[in-house]
Amino acid sequence: MTPILPLLLLTIPGAEGYIYPNEYELHWSIHIVLYPYLTGLVAGAFILASLEKVFNVKVLQPIYRLALITSLAFLIAAPLPLMAHLGHPERSPEMFLTPHTSSAMAMFGFVYAWYLMVVLLLEIWFDYRKDIVIWSRDKKGLIKYVYKVLTLGVTDISERAIAFDQKACKFITVLGIPSAFLLHGYVGFIFGSVKANPWWSSVLMPIVFLFSAIVSGIALVLLVYVITSLVRWRRISMPCLNKLAELLLYAMIIDLSLEMLDFIHRLYESEESIEILSKMISSRLFISLIVTQLLIGSALPVLTLIFARFGRLPDEMRRMFYFIAAILVQVGIFATRWNVVIGGQLFSKSLRGLTTYKLEFFGIEGLLAAVILLLLPVLFLWILAKLLPPWVPEDQPHDTGHRTREVDLPPGSLPSSGTV
Amino acid sequence: MTNSRPESRSPGMARRTFLQNLSAKLPGLIAFFALAKPGKAGADEPGGYDPEQHNYAMGIDIHKCIGCGRCADACKSENNVPRDEHFFRSWVERYVVTTDREAHVDSPNGGIDGFPALPDDTDILRSFFVPKLCNHCVKAPCVQVCPVGATFLSRDGVVLVDESYCVGCRYCIQACPYGARYLHPEKQVADKCTFCYHRLREGLLPACVEVCPTQARVFGEIGHKSSPLHRFLRFNEITQLKPYLNTEPKVYYAGADGEVI
Ligand code: SF4
Ligand code: SF4
């Protein structure tokens, strides 16, 4: 903008240049940032769990069940921010009852239900069935009946029945991987298919969403594994942690290259929107995109992971670096979601101006509500872990039989059995 | 901007339409949904009004608009649009093109109170006013994305929102390339121009058309030779907003050039 006619630019506070009058308020708030963030964690954690089952990555066994119930806990929480954001949440069942088939969003209910009911719940049920039957016999009090109900009346734990469970479990996992891809790729599609918005409209969007989901899911399970082990005073399986760190690193490299590709593609195409988008990146999104997402959330953890995984470090140090890297990754992925959702609304569709996002603290769409929504899945995870303990006790080996022995030791006194 | 008349169809059109139809329907087919919502326009109306007989559209003559903002004001009164300066069904923009060919746009309070005087500046090449509203797109992205079918294309060619259905997800607001929609702050549903649908069915003109002192707004029907719109389309160079998005807008501008988006 040249300095001529400054009076034209002063009409709306917080805005710069010209924005359409109806664009003054951002229509999708922080809750819509949470939604792809949470579903990403779900898909990522599940894909990680599948690695153990389908590809027999044995070292990952200590986290298999943990990843599954983490995925479930976050899946239960995922639609809540979406609901909180609706103007009329009481009408949301309409999306199931009279879905408008051309709408990407209408499919949400079906993709979600499929993933929850058919994939995750079934897989968890088959995987835990034997334990549930045993608990329904051994436990006392009310919880006994909870487990009785959870058996769904199938109490046969003969060898043949267990073998069937395992087969079923594997089958569902195979079905589950494309479903996890679908779930998150689909969330990317919701944004990527908005042709009116040049920041979103990209065929790469679902793929970039998918890989960032895998990154965030692996990092989440790593965090949960380290924290729960510390809290329970259990030894962390170092081979497992190393593997997680490796997978995280590889997934990040793929994710970063995809994002680069998207970026270069936009620059190269240099469509009419490029000017306003560059302006947005260099001003409004500088901190959240360049600093938080790229430097703190991507470059730094990648370097940390490389250093920790391939450097000569004692296990304790290595664990700490992994942990820090995983936290940074979460920050980075959250920033990624923020930059997509909020960034996509900071510039006017007139391509002539920028606006700002005014995040309130209280209120249904405020920061406080968002933090609560973000803590809810942690609570769900805690409850689920009580009900369906995902830990691998040394005296009762997990059915598949190939378990590394776990010894009860305080975390400080580790034998250097570490690396693989 | 293209100069395509609404009637014109390029030869590649049939194939394109077919592909588009296919791509629009594919997700539905994959999911095996036979539940498509029936059109909501309903059965034939009492009083002899037959929606099938109409295909409403609007023409706007940029040369005639003086930026008085009476249309935007009348629209708010007629349709109970909140008086706040960030909610509009229809508003007026002022374009000021400077000698360096840069366009500066403003729309204080949607143009309702008129526009502040321009500084005495020799750098100004020209300036003009552009009334904006929902384009009632034939291939409306807002209709496509609405998850519950609350936004729909009526049989008389008007894009409407069913207030009692809208869940307030705001997907349609994101999908509209023209900023034509807002979320009604009290009702918490998406809202936008309806061409004053309640008036049309009484045989009246939209409020904005009726109050315009210069007849910059022309309302009419596509395909009716007797409609004033027909003359308007015939005798003017017509442009539509963002035609490359293939939404097929039904608000036709005369005298708007490439700066207007
Ligand atoms: S102008 Fe916007 S709101 Fe109106 S029909 Fe087109 S896409 Fe929908
Ligand atoms: S806000 Fe209402 S009209 Fe718009 S897409 Fe959502 S449900 Fe449909």
Coordinates of C-alpha atoms in Angstrom, one line a residue, chain A residues 70-411:
Chain A
T70 CA -4.1 -43.0 24.0
S71 CA -5.6 -43.0 20.6
L72 CA -9.0 -43.8 22.0
A73 CA -8.9 -41.2 24.8
F74 CA -8.1 -38.5 22.2
L75 CA -10.7 -39.8 19.8
I76 CA -13.4 -39.4 22.5
A77 CA -12.3 -35.8 23.0
A78 CA -11.9 -34.9 19.4
P79 CA -15.5 -33.9 18.5
L80 CA -15.9 -31.8 21.7
P81 CA -14.2 -28.6 20.4
L82 CA -16.2 -28.9 17.2
M83 CA -19.4 -29.1 19.2
A84 CA -18.4 -26.2 21.4
H85 CA -18.0 -24.1 18.4
L86 CA -21.3 -24.8 16.7
G87 CA -23.9 -22.0 16.9
H88 CA -26.6 -24.7 17.4
P89 CA -24.9 -27.8 18.9
E90 CA -28.4 -29.3 19.7
R91 CA -28.9 -29.6 15.9
S92 CA -25.7 -31.5 15.3
P93 CA -27.4 -34.9 15.0
E94 CA -28.8 -33.6 11.7
M95 CA -25.4 -34.3 10.3
F96 CA -26.1 -38.0 10.8
L97 CA -29.8 -38.0 10.1
T98 CA -29.9 -35.8 7.0
P99 CA -26.4 -35.5 5.9
H100 CA -25.8 -33.3 2.8
T101 CA -23.8 -35.7 0.7
S102 CA -21.8 -33.1 -1.1
S103 CA -20.4 -31.6 2.0
A104 CA -17.0 -32.7 3.3
M105 CA -18.0 -31.9 6.8
A106 CA -21.1 -34.0 6.7
M107 CA -18.9 -37.1 6.3
F108 CA -17.3 -36.3 9.7
G109 CA -19.8 -38.2 11.6
F110 CA -19.4 -41.3 9.5
V111 CA -15.7 -41.3 9.3
Y112 CA -15.6 -40.7 13.0
A113 CA -18.1 -43.4 13.9
W114 CA -16.4 -45.9 11.7
Y115 CA -13.1 -45.2 13.3
L116 CA -14.4 -45.2 16.8
M117 CA -16.8 -48.1 16.6
V118 CA -15.4 -50.4 14.0
V119 CA -11.7 -49.9 14.4
L120 CA -10.5 -48.7 17.7
L121 CA -13.1 -50.1 20.1
L122 CA -13.1 -53.5 18.3
E123 CA -9.4 -53.7 18.2
I124 CA -9.1 -52.8 21.9
W125 CA -11.8 -55.2 22.8
F126 CA -10.2 -58.2 21.0
D127 CA -6.8 -57.3 22.4
Y128 CA -8.0 -57.0 26.0
R129 CA -10.7 -59.7 25.9
K130 CA -8.7 -62.4 27.7
D131 CA -7.7 -59.9 30.4
I132 CA -11.2 -58.6 30.8
V133 CA -12.5 -62.1 31.3
I134 CA -9.9 -62.8 33.9
W135 CA -10.6 -59.5 35.7
S136 CA -14.3 -60.2 35.6
R137 CA -13.5 -63.3 37.6
D138 CA -10.8 -62.0 39.9
K139 CA -11.9 -58.5 40.8
K140 CA -14.1 -57.6 43.7
G141 CA -17.0 -55.1 44.1
L142 CA -18.6 -53.0 41.5
I143 CA -15.7 -53.1 39.1
K144 CA -16.2 -56.8 38.7
Y145 CA -19.5 -56.1 37.1
V146 CA -18.1 -53.4 34.9
Y147 CA -15.7 -56.0 33.5
K148 CA -18.5 -58.5 33.2
V149 CA -20.4 -56.2 31.0
L150 CA -17.2 -55.5 29.0
T151 CA -16.8 -59.1 28.2
L152 CA -20.1 -58.8 26.2
G153 CA -20.9 -62.3 27.4
V154 CA -18.0 -63.9 25.5
T155 CA -16.0 -65.6 28.3
D156 CA -14.3 -68.3 26.4
I157 CA -10.6 -68.0 26.9
S158 CA -9.5 -71.4 25.6
E159 CA -6.4 -71.4 23.4
R160 CA -8.5 -71.5 20.3
A161 CA -10.6 -68.5 21.3
I162 CA -7.5 -66.5 22.1
A163 CA -5.9 -67.4 18.8
F164 CA -9.1 -66.1 17.1
D165 CA -8.8 -62.9 19.1
Q166 CA -5.4 -62.4 17.8
K167 CA -6.3 -63.0 14.3
A168 CA -9.2 -60.6 14.6
C169 CA -7.0 -58.0 16.1
K170 CA -4.5 -58.2 13.3
F171 CA -7.3 -58.1 10.7
I172 CA -8.8 -55.0 12.3
T173 CA -5.4 -53.4 12.4
V174 CA -4.9 -53.9 8.7
L175 CA -8.3 -52.3 8.2
G176 CA -7.4 -49.6 10.7
I177 CA -4.4 -48.3 9.0
P178 CA -6.3 -47.0 6.0
S179 CA -9.0 -45.8 8.3
A180 CA -6.5 -43.8 10.3
F181 CA -5.2 -42.3 7.1
L182 CA -8.7 -41.6 6.1
L183 CA -9.6 -39.9 9.4
H184 CA -6.8 -37.4 9.2
G185 CA -6.5 -37.1 5.5
Y186 CA -10.1 -36.3 5.6
V187 CA -9.6 -33.5 8.1
G188 CA -7.1 -32.0 5.7
F189 CA -9.6 -32.3 2.9
I190 CA -12.1 -30.1 4.9
F191 CA -9.6 -27.3 4.5
G192 CA -7.9 -28.3 1.3
S193 CA -11.1 -28.3 -0.6
V194 CA -12.1 -24.7 0.2
K195 CA -11.3 -23.2 -3.2
A196 CA -12.2 -19.7 -2.0
N197 CA -9.2 -19.7 0.3
P198 CA -5.8 -19.7 -1.4
W199 CA -4.0 -20.5 1.9
W200 CA -6.0 -23.7 2.3
S201 CA -6.8 -24.8 -1.2
S202 CA -4.1 -27.3 -2.0
V203 CA -4.2 -31.0 -2.9
L204 CA -1.3 -31.5 -0.7
M205 CA -3.2 -30.5 2.3
P206 CA -4.6 -34.0 3.3
I207 CA -1.1 -35.5 2.9
V208 CA 0.6 -32.9 4.8
F209 CA -2.0 -33.3 7.5
L210 CA -1.4 -37.0 7.6
F211 CA 2.3 -36.9 8.0
S212 CA 2.1 -34.2 10.7
A213 CA -0.4 -36.4 12.4
I214 CA 2.0 -39.3 12.4
V215 CA 4.7 -37.1 13.8
S216 CA 2.5 -35.7 16.6
G217 CA 1.1 -39.2 17.5
I218 CA 4.6 -40.7 17.9
A219 CA 5.7 -37.8 19.9
L220 CA 2.6 -38.1 22.1
V221 CA 3.1 -41.8 22.8
L222 CA 6.7 -41.2 23.6
L223 CA 5.7 -38.5 26.1
V224 CA 3.0 -40.6 27.7
Y225 CA 5.3 -43.6 27.9
V226 CA 8.1 -41.7 29.6
I227 CA 5.8 -39.9 32.0
T228 CA 3.7 -42.9 33.0
S229 CA 6.9 -45.0 33.5
L230 CA 8.3 -42.3 35.8
V231 CA 5.1 -42.0 37.8
R232 CA 4.8 -45.8 38.2
W233 CA 8.5 -46.2 39.0
R234 CA 9.0 -48.6 36.2
R235 CA 12.0 -49.0 34.0
I236 CA 11.7 -47.5 30.5
S237 CA 12.6 -49.9 27.8
M238 CA 15.4 -48.1 26.1
P239 CA 15.3 -50.1 22.8
C240 CA 11.6 -49.1 22.6
L241 CA 12.3 -45.5 23.2
N242 CA 15.2 -45.5 20.7
K243 CA 12.9 -46.9 18.1
L244 CA 10.2 -44.3 18.9
A245 CA 12.8 -41.6 18.5
E246 CA 14.0 -43.0 15.2
L247 CA 10.5 -43.2 13.8
L248 CA 9.7 -39.7 15.0
L249 CA 12.8 -38.5 13.2
Y250 CA 12.0 -40.2 10.0
A251 CA 8.4 -39.1 10.1
M252 CA 9.5 -35.5 10.7
I253 CA 11.8 -35.5 7.8
I254 CA 9.1 -36.7 5.4
D255 CA 6.7 -34.2 6.9
L256 CA 9.1 -31.3 6.6
S257 CA 9.9 -32.2 3.0
L258 CA 6.2 -32.3 2.1
E259 CA 5.7 -28.9 3.7
M260 CA 8.7 -27.5 1.8
L261 CA 7.3 -28.9 -1.4
D262 CA 4.0 -27.2 -0.7
F263 CA 5.8 -24.0 0.0
I264 CA 8.0 -24.1 -3.1
H265 CA 5.0 -25.0 -5.2
R266 CA 3.1 -21.9 -4.0
L267 CA 6.1 -19.6 -4.6
Y268 CA 6.7 -21.1 -8.0
E269 CA 3.1 -20.8 -9.1
S270 CA 3.1 -17.3 -7.7
E271 CA -0.7 -16.9 -8.0
E272 CA -2.4 -13.6 -7.4
S273 CA -2.6 -14.4 -3.7
I274 CA 1.1 -14.7 -3.3
E275 CA 1.6 -11.0 -2.3
I276 CA -0.9 -10.9 0.5
L277 CA 0.2 -14.4 1.7
S278 CA 3.9 -13.3 1.9
K279 CA 2.8 -10.2 3.7
M280 CA 0.9 -12.3 6.2
I281 CA 3.8 -14.7 6.8
S282 CA 6.2 -11.9 7.3
S283 CA 4.0 -9.9 9.7
R284 CA 1.1 -11.7 11.4
L285 CA 2.4 -15.2 11.2
F286 CA 6.1 -14.6 11.7
I287 CA 6.2 -15.7 15.3
S288 CA 3.9 -18.7 15.0
L289 CA 5.1 -19.9 11.6
I290 CA 8.7 -19.1 11.2
V291 CA 9.8 -19.0 14.9
T292 CA 7.5 -21.5 16.5
Q293 CA 6.6 -24.0 13.8
L294 CA 9.8 -24.1 11.8
L295 CA 12.6 -23.2 14.2
I296 CA 11.4 -24.3 17.6
G297 CA 8.9 -27.0 16.5
S298 CA 10.8 -28.6 13.6
A299 CA 14.5 -27.7 13.2
L300 CA 15.3 -27.8 16.9
P301 CA 13.7 -31.2 17.6
V302 CA 15.2 -32.8 14.5
L303 CA 18.7 -31.7 15.5
T304 CA 18.0 -32.8 19.1
L305 CA 16.8 -36.2 17.9
I306 CA 19.8 -36.8 15.6
F307 CA 22.1 -35.8 18.3
A308 CA 20.5 -37.9 21.0
R309 CA 19.9 -41.0 18.8
F310 CA 23.2 -41.1 17.1
G311 CA 25.5 -39.4 19.5
R312 CA 27.4 -41.2 22.3
L313 CA 25.2 -40.4 25.3
P314 CA 24.3 -42.2 28.5
D315 CA 20.7 -43.5 28.5
E316 CA 19.5 -41.0 31.0
M317 CA 20.7 -38.1 29.0
R318 CA 19.3 -39.6 25.9
R319 CA 15.9 -40.0 27.5
M320 CA 15.9 -36.4 28.5
F321 CA 16.7 -35.2 25.0
Y322 CA 14.0 -37.4 23.5
F323 CA 11.6 -36.1 26.0
I324 CA 12.4 -32.5 25.2
A325 CA 12.3 -33.1 21.5
A326 CA 8.9 -34.7 21.8
I327 CA 7.6 -31.7 23.8
L328 CA 9.0 -29.3 21.1
V329 CA 7.3 -31.4 18.4
Q330 CA 3.9 -31.0 20.2
V331 CA 4.5 -27.2 20.3
G332 CA 5.4 -27.3 16.6
I333 CA 2.5 -29.3 15.5
F334 CA 0.1 -27.2 17.5
A335 CA 1.6 -24.2 15.8
T336 CA 1.1 -25.9 12.5
R337 CA -2.6 -26.3 13.1
W338 CA -2.8 -22.8 14.3
N339 CA -1.1 -21.4 11.2
V340 CA -3.4 -23.4 8.9
V341 CA -6.7 -22.6 10.6
I342 CA -6.1 -19.1 12.0
G343 CA -3.6 -18.1 9.2
G344 CA -6.2 -19.0 6.6
Q345 CA -8.5 -16.3 8.0
L346 CA -6.1 -13.5 8.7
F347 CA -6.2 -12.2 5.1
S348 CA -9.2 -11.0 3.3
K349 CA -10.6 -12.9 0.4
S350 CA -10.4 -9.6 -1.4
L351 CA -6.7 -10.3 -1.2
R352 CA -6.3 -6.6 -0.2
G353 CA -5.9 -6.7 3.6
L354 CA -5.1 -8.4 6.8
T355 CA -7.0 -8.7 10.0
T356 CA -6.1 -9.9 13.5
Y357 CA -7.4 -12.7 15.7
K358 CA -8.7 -11.5 19.0
L359 CA -8.6 -14.5 21.4
E360 CA -10.6 -13.9 24.5
F361 CA -9.8 -15.6 27.8
F362 CA -13.2 -16.5 29.2
G363 CA -16.2 -17.5 27.2
I364 CA -17.1 -20.6 25.3
E365 CA -14.6 -19.9 22.5
G366 CA -11.9 -18.5 24.8
L367 CA -8.5 -19.7 25.8
L368 CA -9.7 -21.2 29.1
A369 CA -12.2 -23.4 27.4
A370 CA -9.6 -24.5 24.9
V371 CA -7.2 -25.4 27.7
I372 CA -9.9 -27.4 29.4
L373 CA -10.7 -29.2 26.1
L374 CA -7.0 -30.0 25.7
L375 CA -6.8 -31.5 29.2
L376 CA -9.9 -33.6 28.8
P377 CA -8.3 -36.3 26.7
V378 CA -5.6 -36.6 29.4
L379 CA -8.3 -37.2 32.0
F380 CA -9.9 -39.7 29.6
L381 CA -6.6 -41.4 29.2
W382 CA -6.2 -41.7 33.0
I383 CA -9.6 -43.3 33.4
L384 CA -9.0 -45.7 30.5
A385 CA -5.6 -46.7 31.9
K386 CA -7.3 -47.5 35.3
L387 CA -10.0 -49.5 33.6
L388 CA -7.8 -51.2 31.0
P389 CA -4.2 -51.1 32.3
P390 CA -2.0 -51.0 29.3
W391 CA 1.1 -51.8 31.2
V392 CA 3.1 -55.0 30.6
P393 CA 3.5 -56.8 33.9
E394 CA 6.5 -59.0 34.2
D395 CA 4.6 -61.9 35.8
Q396 CA 1.8 -62.0 33.3
P397 CA 3.3 -61.8 29.9
H398 CA 1.3 -60.4 27.1
D399 CA -0.4 -63.0 24.9
T400 CA 1.9 -62.8 22.0
G401 CA 4.7 -64.1 24.2
H402 CA 7.6 -62.0 22.9
R403 CA 8.1 -59.6 25.7
T404 CA 11.2 -58.1 27.0
R405 CA 11.4 -58.6 30.8
E406 CA 10.5 -55.7 32.9
V407 CA 12.0 -55.3 36.2
D408 CA 10.7 -53.1 39.0
L409 CA 13.5 -50.7 39.5
P410 CA 13.5 -47.0 40.4
P411 CA 14.2 -45.0 37.3

